[in-house]
Coordinates of C-alpha atoms in Angstrom, one line a residue:
N19 CA 0.0 0.0 0.0
K20 CA 2.8 2.4 0.9
K21 CA 4.6 1.7 -2.5
K22 CA 1.3 2.4 -4.4
I23 CA 0.8 5.7 -2.5
I24 CA 4.4 6.8 -3.4
I25 CA 4.0 5.8 -7.0
I26 CA 0.7 7.7 -7.3
G27 CA 2.3 10.8 -5.6
V28 CA 5.1 10.8 -8.1
V29 CA 2.7 10.5 -11.1
V30 CA 0.7 13.4 -9.7
L31 CA 3.8 15.6 -9.4
I32 CA 4.9 14.8 -13.0
L33 CA 1.4 15.6 -14.3
A34 CA 1.4 18.9 -12.3
L35 CA 4.8 19.9 -13.7
A36 CA 3.8 19.1 -17.3
L37 CA 0.6 21.1 -16.8
Y38 CA 2.5 24.0 -15.4
L39 CA 4.9 24.0 -18.4
I40 CA 2.0 23.8 -20.9
I41 CA 0.2 26.7 -19.2
G42 CA 3.4 28.7 -18.9
R43 CA 4.1 28.3 -22.6
S44 CA 0.6 29.1 -23.5
G45 CA 0.8 32.2 -21.3
G46 CA 3.5 33.8 -23.5
G47 CA 6.8 32.8 -22.0
I48 CA 9.1 34.7 -19.5
E49 CA 7.9 38.1 -18.4
V50 CA 10.3 40.8 -19.3
T51 CA 10.5 44.6 -19.6
V52 CA 11.4 46.1 -23.0
I53 CA 13.2 49.3 -23.8
D54 CA 13.8 51.2 -27.1
V55 CA 17.1 51.9 -28.7
E56 CA 17.1 55.7 -28.9
E57 CA 19.2 58.5 -30.2
S58 CA 20.9 60.5 -27.4
S59 CA 23.9 62.4 -26.4
I60 CA 26.5 60.8 -24.0
V61 CA 28.9 62.8 -21.9
K62 CA 31.5 60.8 -20.0
T63 CA 32.8 62.6 -16.9
V64 CA 35.4 62.3 -14.1
D65 CA 34.5 63.7 -10.7
M66 CA 37.1 64.9 -8.2
S67 CA 37.4 66.7 -4.9
G68 CA 40.1 69.4 -4.1
S69 CA 40.4 73.1 -3.2
V70 CA 40.4 76.4 -5.0
F71 CA 43.4 78.8 -4.9
A72 CA 44.2 82.3 -6.2
N73 CA 45.7 81.9 -9.7
D74 CA 48.1 84.7 -9.2
K75 CA 49.9 85.6 -6.0
Q76 CA 53.0 87.3 -4.6
D77 CA 54.9 86.0 -1.6
I78 CA 57.4 88.4 -0.1
N79 CA 59.9 87.0 2.4
I80 CA 61.3 89.7 4.7
P81 CA 64.8 89.3 6.2
A82 CA 64.9 88.9 10.0
G83 CA 66.3 91.7 12.2
V84 CA 65.5 94.6 9.8
E85 CA 63.9 97.7 11.2
V86 CA 60.6 98.7 9.6
K87 CA 60.6 102.4 9.1
E88 CA 57.1 102.9 7.6
V89 CA 54.0 100.8 6.7
F90 CA 51.3 102.0 4.3
F91 CA 48.9 99.0 4.2
E92 CA 47.2 96.5 6.4
E93 CA 46.0 92.9 6.1
N94 CA 42.9 92.6 3.8
D95 CA 43.7 96.0 2.1
F96 CA 43.6 96.1 -1.8
D97 CA 46.7 97.2 -3.6
N98 CA 47.7 98.1 -7.1
K99 CA 50.8 96.9 -8.9
G100 CA 53.7 99.2 -7.9
D101 CA 52.3 100.4 -4.6
V102 CA 54.9 100.7 -1.8
L103 CA 53.7 98.5 1.0
A104 CA 56.4 99.3 3.6
V105 CA 59.9 100.8 3.9
L106 CA 62.8 99.0 5.6
D107 CA 66.0 100.5 6.9
S108 CA 68.7 99.6 4.3
M109 CA 71.5 99.9 6.9
D110 CA 70.0 96.9 8.6
L111 CA 69.8 95.2 5.1
N112 CA 73.5 95.7 4.6
L113 CA 74.1 93.9 7.9
Q114 CA 71.8 91.1 6.9
L115 CA 73.6 90.8 3.5
E116 CA 76.9 90.3 5.3
K117 CA 75.4 87.7 7.6
A118 CA 73.9 85.9 4.6
R119 CA 77.2 85.8 2.8
L120 CA 79.0 84.4 5.9
A121 CA 76.3 81.7 6.2
L122 CA 76.7 80.8 2.5
A123 CA 80.5 80.5 3.0
Q124 CA 80.0 78.1 5.9
I125 CA 77.5 76.0 3.8
N126 CA 80.0 75.8 0.9
A127 CA 82.7 74.6 3.3
D128 CA 80.4 71.9 4.7
I129 CA 79.5 70.8 1.2
N130 CA 83.2 70.2 0.5
N131 CA 83.5 68.1 3.7
P132 CA 80.0 66.6 4.5
G133 CA 81.6 64.0 6.7
S134 CA 82.4 66.7 9.3
K135 CA 78.7 67.0 10.0
I136 CA 78.6 63.3 11.2
P137 CA 79.9 63.3 14.8
G138 CA 82.2 60.7 16.2
T139 CA 83.7 59.1 13.1
N140 CA 85.2 59.8 9.7
D141 CA 86.0 58.0 6.4
Q142 CA 89.5 57.0 7.3
V143 CA 88.5 55.4 10.6
L144 CA 85.7 53.4 9.1
S145 CA 87.9 52.3 6.2
N146 CA 90.6 51.1 8.6
N147 CA 87.9 49.2 10.6
I148 CA 87.0 47.3 7.5
E149 CA 90.6 46.4 6.8
K150 CA 91.1 45.2 10.4
A151 CA 87.9 43.1 10.2
K152 CA 89.0 41.6 6.9
E153 CA 92.4 40.6 8.4
A154 CA 90.7 39.1 11.5
Y155 CA 88.3 37.1 9.3
E156 CA 91.1 35.8 7.0
K157 CA 93.2 34.8 10.0
A158 CA 90.2 32.9 11.6
E159 CA 89.5 31.2 8.2
S160 CA 93.2 30.2 7.9
D161 CA 93.4 28.9 11.5
L162 CA 90.2 26.8 11.0
L163 CA 91.6 25.3 7.7
S164 CA 94.9 24.4 9.4
A165 CA 93.1 22.9 12.4
K166 CA 90.9 20.7 10.1
E167 CA 94.0 19.4 8.4
E168 CA 95.6 18.7 11.8
L169 CA 92.4 16.8 12.8
E170 CA 92.7 14.4 9.9
K171 CA 96.3 13.6 11.0
T172 CA 95.1 13.2 14.6
K173 CA 92.4 10.7 13.5
L174 CA 95.0 8.6 11.7
L175 CA 97.2 8.5 14.9
F176 CA 94.2 7.6 17.0
E177 CA 93.3 4.7 14.7
V178 CA 96.8 3.2 15.1
G179 CA 96.9 3.9 18.8
G180 CA 99.3 6.8 18.6
I181 CA 97.2 9.2 20.7
S182 CA 94.4 8.8 23.3
E183 CA 90.7 9.5 22.7
S184 CA 90.9 12.6 24.9
D185 CA 93.5 14.1 22.6
L186 CA 91.2 13.5 19.7
K187 CA 88.2 15.1 21.4
S188 CA 90.4 18.1 22.4
Q189 CA 91.3 18.6 18.8
E190 CA 87.6 18.4 17.8
T191 CA 86.7 20.9 20.5
S192 CA 89.4 23.3 19.2
I193 CA 87.8 23.2 15.7
E194 CA 84.4 24.0 17.2
N195 CA 85.9 27.0 18.9
L196 CA 87.6 28.1 15.7
E197 CA 84.4 27.8 13.8
S198 CA 82.7 30.1 16.3
S199 CA 85.6 32.6 16.0
L200 CA 85.2 32.6 12.2
E201 CA 81.5 33.3 12.5
L202 CA 82.2 36.1 14.9
A203 CA 84.8 37.5 12.6
S204 CA 82.3 37.4 9.7
L205 CA 79.7 39.3 11.7
N206 CA 82.3 41.9 12.7
L207 CA 83.3 42.4 9.0
R208 CA 79.7 42.7 8.0
D209 CA 79.1 45.3 10.7
A210 CA 82.1 47.3 9.7
E211 CA 81.0 47.3 6.0
L212 CA 77.4 48.4 7.1
R213 CA 78.8 51.2 9.2
Y214 CA 80.9 52.4 6.2
S215 CA 77.8 52.1 3.9
D216 CA 75.6 54.0 6.4
Y217 CA 78.3 56.7 6.7
Y218 CA 78.2 57.4 3.0
S219 CA 74.4 57.2 2.9
Q220 CA 74.4 59.9 5.7
R221 CA 77.0 61.9 3.7
G222 CA 74.7 61.8 0.7
D223 CA 71.6 63.0 2.7
I224 CA 73.7 65.7 4.3
T225 CA 75.0 66.8 1.0
K226 CA 71.5 67.1 -0.4
D227 CA 70.3 69.0 2.6
L228 CA 73.3 71.4 2.4
E229 CA 72.7 72.0 -1.3
R230 CA 69.1 72.9 -0.4
Q231 CA 70.4 75.3 2.2
R232 CA 72.8 76.7 -0.3
Q233 CA 70.0 77.5 -2.8
V234 CA 68.0 79.2 0.0
A235 CA 71.0 81.2 1.0
L236 CA 71.6 82.3 -2.6
L237 CA 68.0 83.4 -2.9
D238 CA 68.2 85.3 0.3
I239 CA 71.3 87.1 -0.8
E240 CA 69.7 87.9 -4.2
D241 CA 66.6 89.2 -2.5
I242 CA 68.5 91.5 -0.1
E243 CA 70.7 92.8 -2.9
D244 CA 67.6 93.6 -4.9
K245 CA 66.1 95.5 -2.0
I246 CA 69.3 97.5 -1.5
R247 CA 69.6 98.2 -5.2
D248 CA 66.1 99.6 -5.4
N249 CA 67.0 102.4 -3.0
I250 CA 70.4 103.1 -1.5
S251 CA 69.0 104.8 1.6
D252 CA 65.7 103.1 2.1
S253 CA 64.4 99.7 0.9
E254 CA 60.9 99.7 -0.4
I255 CA 58.6 96.6 -0.3
K256 CA 56.5 96.9 -3.4
A257 CA 53.4 95.1 -4.8
E258 CA 54.0 93.3 -8.1
I259 CA 50.4 92.4 -8.7
N260 CA 46.9 94.0 -8.2
G261 CA 45.3 92.1 -5.4
V262 CA 44.2 91.8 -1.8
I263 CA 46.9 91.6 1.0
T264 CA 46.1 88.3 2.8
N265 CA 49.0 88.4 5.2
F266 CA 50.9 91.5 6.4
E267 CA 53.2 90.9 9.5
L268 CA 55.2 94.2 9.4
K269 CA 54.9 96.6 12.3
E270 CA 56.2 100.2 12.0
G271 CA 59.1 100.9 14.3
R272 CA 59.8 97.3 15.1
K273 CA 62.5 95.0 13.8
T274 CA 61.4 92.0 11.8
N275 CA 61.4 88.4 13.2
N276 CA 62.3 85.2 11.5
N277 CA 60.1 84.1 8.5
E278 CA 57.9 87.2 8.3
T279 CA 56.1 87.5 5.0
V280 CA 53.8 89.7 3.0
N281 CA 51.3 87.8 0.8
I282 CA 49.1 89.2 -1.9
Q283 CA 46.7 87.3 -4.1
D284 CA 44.6 88.2 -7.1
P285 CA 40.9 87.9 -6.0
D286 CA 39.6 87.8 -9.6
S287 CA 41.3 84.7 -10.8
F288 CA 41.1 81.3 -9.2
K289 CA 42.2 77.7 -10.0
F290 CA 41.0 74.4 -8.7
K291 CA 43.5 71.7 -7.8
A292 CA 42.9 68.0 -6.9
M293 CA 44.9 64.7 -6.7
V294 CA 43.2 62.3 -9.1
P295 CA 43.6 58.4 -9.2
Q296 CA 45.6 57.1 -12.1
E297 CA 42.6 55.4 -13.8
D298 CA 40.8 58.7 -14.0
A299 CA 43.8 60.9 -14.6
I300 CA 44.7 59.1 -17.9
L301 CA 41.3 60.3 -19.3
I302 CA 41.9 64.0 -18.5
E303 CA 43.6 66.3 -21.0
K304 CA 44.3 70.1 -21.3
D305 CA 41.4 72.3 -22.3
Q306 CA 38.7 69.8 -21.5
K307 CA 35.5 71.5 -20.3
A308 CA 34.8 71.3 -16.5
Y309 CA 32.4 72.5 -13.9
V310 CA 33.4 73.5 -10.3
T311 CA 31.1 73.7 -7.2
I312 CA 32.1 75.2 -3.9
A313 CA 30.9 73.6 -0.7
G314 CA 28.2 75.9 0.8
L315 CA 27.6 77.9 -2.4
S316 CA 24.8 77.3 -4.8
G317 CA 25.3 76.9 -8.5
T318 CA 28.3 75.8 -10.6
Y319 CA 31.2 77.7 -12.2
D320 CA 32.5 77.1 -15.7
A321 CA 36.1 75.9 -15.9
L322 CA 38.7 74.4 -18.2
V323 CA 41.5 71.9 -17.5
S324 CA 44.8 73.9 -17.6
S325 CA 47.4 71.2 -16.7
K326 CA 48.1 67.7 -15.7
S327 CA 51.2 66.9 -13.7
K328 CA 53.9 64.7 -15.4
T329 CA 54.5 62.8 -12.2
A330 CA 52.3 60.6 -10.0
S331 CA 52.7 60.0 -6.3
V332 CA 51.3 57.7 -3.6
D333 CA 49.8 59.2 -0.5
Q334 CA 51.1 56.7 2.2
S335 CA 48.9 58.3 4.9
S336 CA 45.7 57.5 2.9
G337 CA 46.3 53.7 3.1
S338 CA 45.8 53.5 -0.7
L339 CA 48.6 52.4 -3.0
T340 CA 47.0 53.9 -6.1
P341 CA 49.2 56.5 -7.7
K342 CA 47.6 59.9 -8.0
V343 CA 48.2 62.9 -10.4
E344 CA 47.6 66.6 -9.7
I345 CA 45.1 68.1 -12.0
T346 CA 44.8 71.9 -12.2
I347 CA 41.6 73.6 -13.6
D348 CA 41.1 77.3 -14.3
V349 CA 37.8 78.7 -13.1
L350 CA 36.3 81.0 -15.7
N351 CA 33.5 82.9 -13.9
E352 CA 34.5 83.1 -10.2
D353 CA 32.8 85.7 -8.0
D354 CA 33.3 87.5 -4.7
S355 CA 32.3 84.3 -2.8
F356 CA 35.6 82.6 -3.6
V357 CA 38.2 82.4 -0.9
S358 CA 41.6 80.8 -1.5
G359 CA 41.7 77.4 0.3
F360 CA 38.0 76.6 0.0
D361 CA 37.0 73.0 -0.4
A362 CA 35.5 72.4 -3.9
D363 CA 34.4 69.6 -6.3
A364 CA 35.0 69.5 -10.0
T365 CA 33.5 67.5 -12.9
V366 CA 35.5 67.2 -16.1
E367 CA 34.0 66.1 -19.4
T368 CA 36.4 63.6 -20.8
G369 CA 34.3 62.5 -23.8
V370 CA 31.2 63.8 -25.6
V371 CA 29.2 62.1 -28.4
E372 CA 26.2 63.9 -29.9
D373 CA 23.1 62.3 -31.5
T374 CA 24.2 58.7 -31.3
L375 CA 22.4 55.4 -30.7
A376 CA 22.4 54.7 -27.0
L377 CA 21.1 52.0 -24.7
S378 CA 20.7 51.8 -20.9
N379 CA 23.6 49.9 -19.4
E380 CA 21.3 47.4 -17.6
A381 CA 20.4 45.9 -20.9
I382 CA 24.0 45.1 -22.0
K383 CA 25.6 41.8 -21.0
T384 CA 28.9 40.1 -21.6
D385 CA 29.2 36.4 -22.6
D386 CA 31.9 33.9 -21.8
D387 CA 33.9 34.9 -24.9
G388 CA 34.0 38.5 -23.8
N389 CA 31.5 39.7 -26.4
E390 CA 28.9 42.3 -25.4
F391 CA 25.4 41.4 -26.3
V392 CA 21.7 42.2 -25.8
Y393 CA 18.5 40.2 -26.1
L394 CA 16.6 41.7 -29.1
V395 CA 12.8 41.1 -29.2
D396 CA 12.2 39.6 -32.6
S397 CA 8.9 39.6 -34.7
E398 CA 7.7 36.4 -33.0
T399 CA 8.3 37.8 -29.5
K400 CA 11.3 35.6 -28.9
A401 CA 14.6 36.6 -27.4
K402 CA 17.3 36.9 -30.0
K403 CA 20.9 37.2 -28.7
T404 CA 22.6 40.0 -30.6
I405 CA 26.3 40.8 -30.5
I406 CA 26.9 44.6 -30.3
E407 CA 29.8 47.0 -30.5
T408 CA 29.8 49.7 -27.9
G409 CA 31.6 53.1 -27.5
L410 CA 31.5 55.8 -24.9
S411 CA 29.6 55.3 -21.7
D412 CA 28.6 57.8 -19.0
G413 CA 27.9 55.1 -16.4
F414 CA 24.2 55.0 -17.2
K415 CA 23.9 54.9 -21.0
T416 CA 26.3 53.4 -23.6
Q417 CA 26.9 54.4 -27.2
I418 CA 25.9 51.6 -29.6
I419 CA 28.3 51.6 -32.6
S420 CA 26.9 48.6 -34.4
G421 CA 24.4 45.7 -34.0
L422 CA 21.2 47.6 -33.4
E423 CA 18.9 50.0 -35.2
P424 CA 16.7 52.9 -33.9
V425 CA 13.5 50.8 -34.3
D426 CA 14.8 47.8 -32.2
K427 CA 13.4 46.8 -28.9
V428 CA 15.7 45.2 -26.3
V429 CA 15.1 43.3 -23.1
S430 CA 15.9 45.5 -20.1
N431 CA 17.9 43.8 -17.3
P432 CA 17.4 40.3 -18.7
P433 CA 16.9 37.5 -16.1
M434 CA 19.4 34.7 -15.7
E435 CA 17.1 32.0 -17.2
L436 CA 16.8 34.0 -20.4
S437 CA 18.5 32.5 -23.5
D438 CA 18.5 32.8 -27.3
G439 CA 15.1 31.8 -28.6
T440 CA 13.2 32.0 -25.3
D441 CA 9.6 33.0 -25.6
L442 CA 8.9 36.3 -24.1
K443 CA 5.9 37.9 -22.4
I444 CA 6.1 41.7 -22.5
E445 CA 5.1 43.4 -19.3

């Protein structure tokens, strides 16, 4: 009875399945949504985040210890090119010039002998240490070789009863000690060579640093000489651009401190800068159209890509190993809302195709051979797998170069069970 019940149950299930398939086919097949192939314009863009900066600026470095005789402007004042911002005492400048020249002479002396900047050692001492370590190593190596030869002779004497077993063991122990001495001598030699290598590495770093100091000293001397040359009795600090004074640290009747500056920036010309990942940077070229938005400000500002750095770098602090490239964009219609240093976003148009056949990305699939395809709805409402050639994509729509016509209808987001020739039921 149990077997009959099981057999009857299986038969019922088979009949139910067959009935479902028949009804399903008679109902028109797999339900799908269909979209049209349309003419459209596609704009491919790259988005980035960065900051806006004044496109033109003047940074004036003031020598330390110079008396300020007069000041004519304050921070946030507007100036015109050629305006005298302040007057410095040129007598103090002559003293500063002499100090700068003495500092340069010391830097040049240090460049000729960078090892003198490394305390506690020198080239000759380190070189001698290597030679001594080599001699010690070669002696330990020779002693061990001689001892091993002597051990072979000792073994022969032991075999004929010429020496005792304790004498043999004593010789073997001596070899173990010599092997340890050789290993120690090898370590000492390696240490001496590393110290010598580190010394020259430090010399190289010191030389680079001294060369940088030398360049700074030369610029300081040139700057002071220019100021003295401008006016023998007084040294005038002049504006070289029209702009707003964003930093002004000079106080009348007071001597200047270290690293005091006067900074001027053009308020009517700004640029946007951002570090862009390699995969996006390769798409960006000079003169591409862009749009800039400022955090907190409504609207967008027209812009053009002005430059792309020739070098890429990795920001170790970000945790990403992707190289990034600096992109600079000129803002074309900035207004009074702009402030240098503001956070901003930019969108660059890296490709534009007008009036082209386009299709939503969700309809496009890729087969096992790497071919892109869609399911075309044919005249019998069946799915027809159609290989296509695509072009530019904006992330939502893709240009169709070949394989489709404007009158075609395509399955949108085709289900997994869909295949070539499947009956379709259009929702």
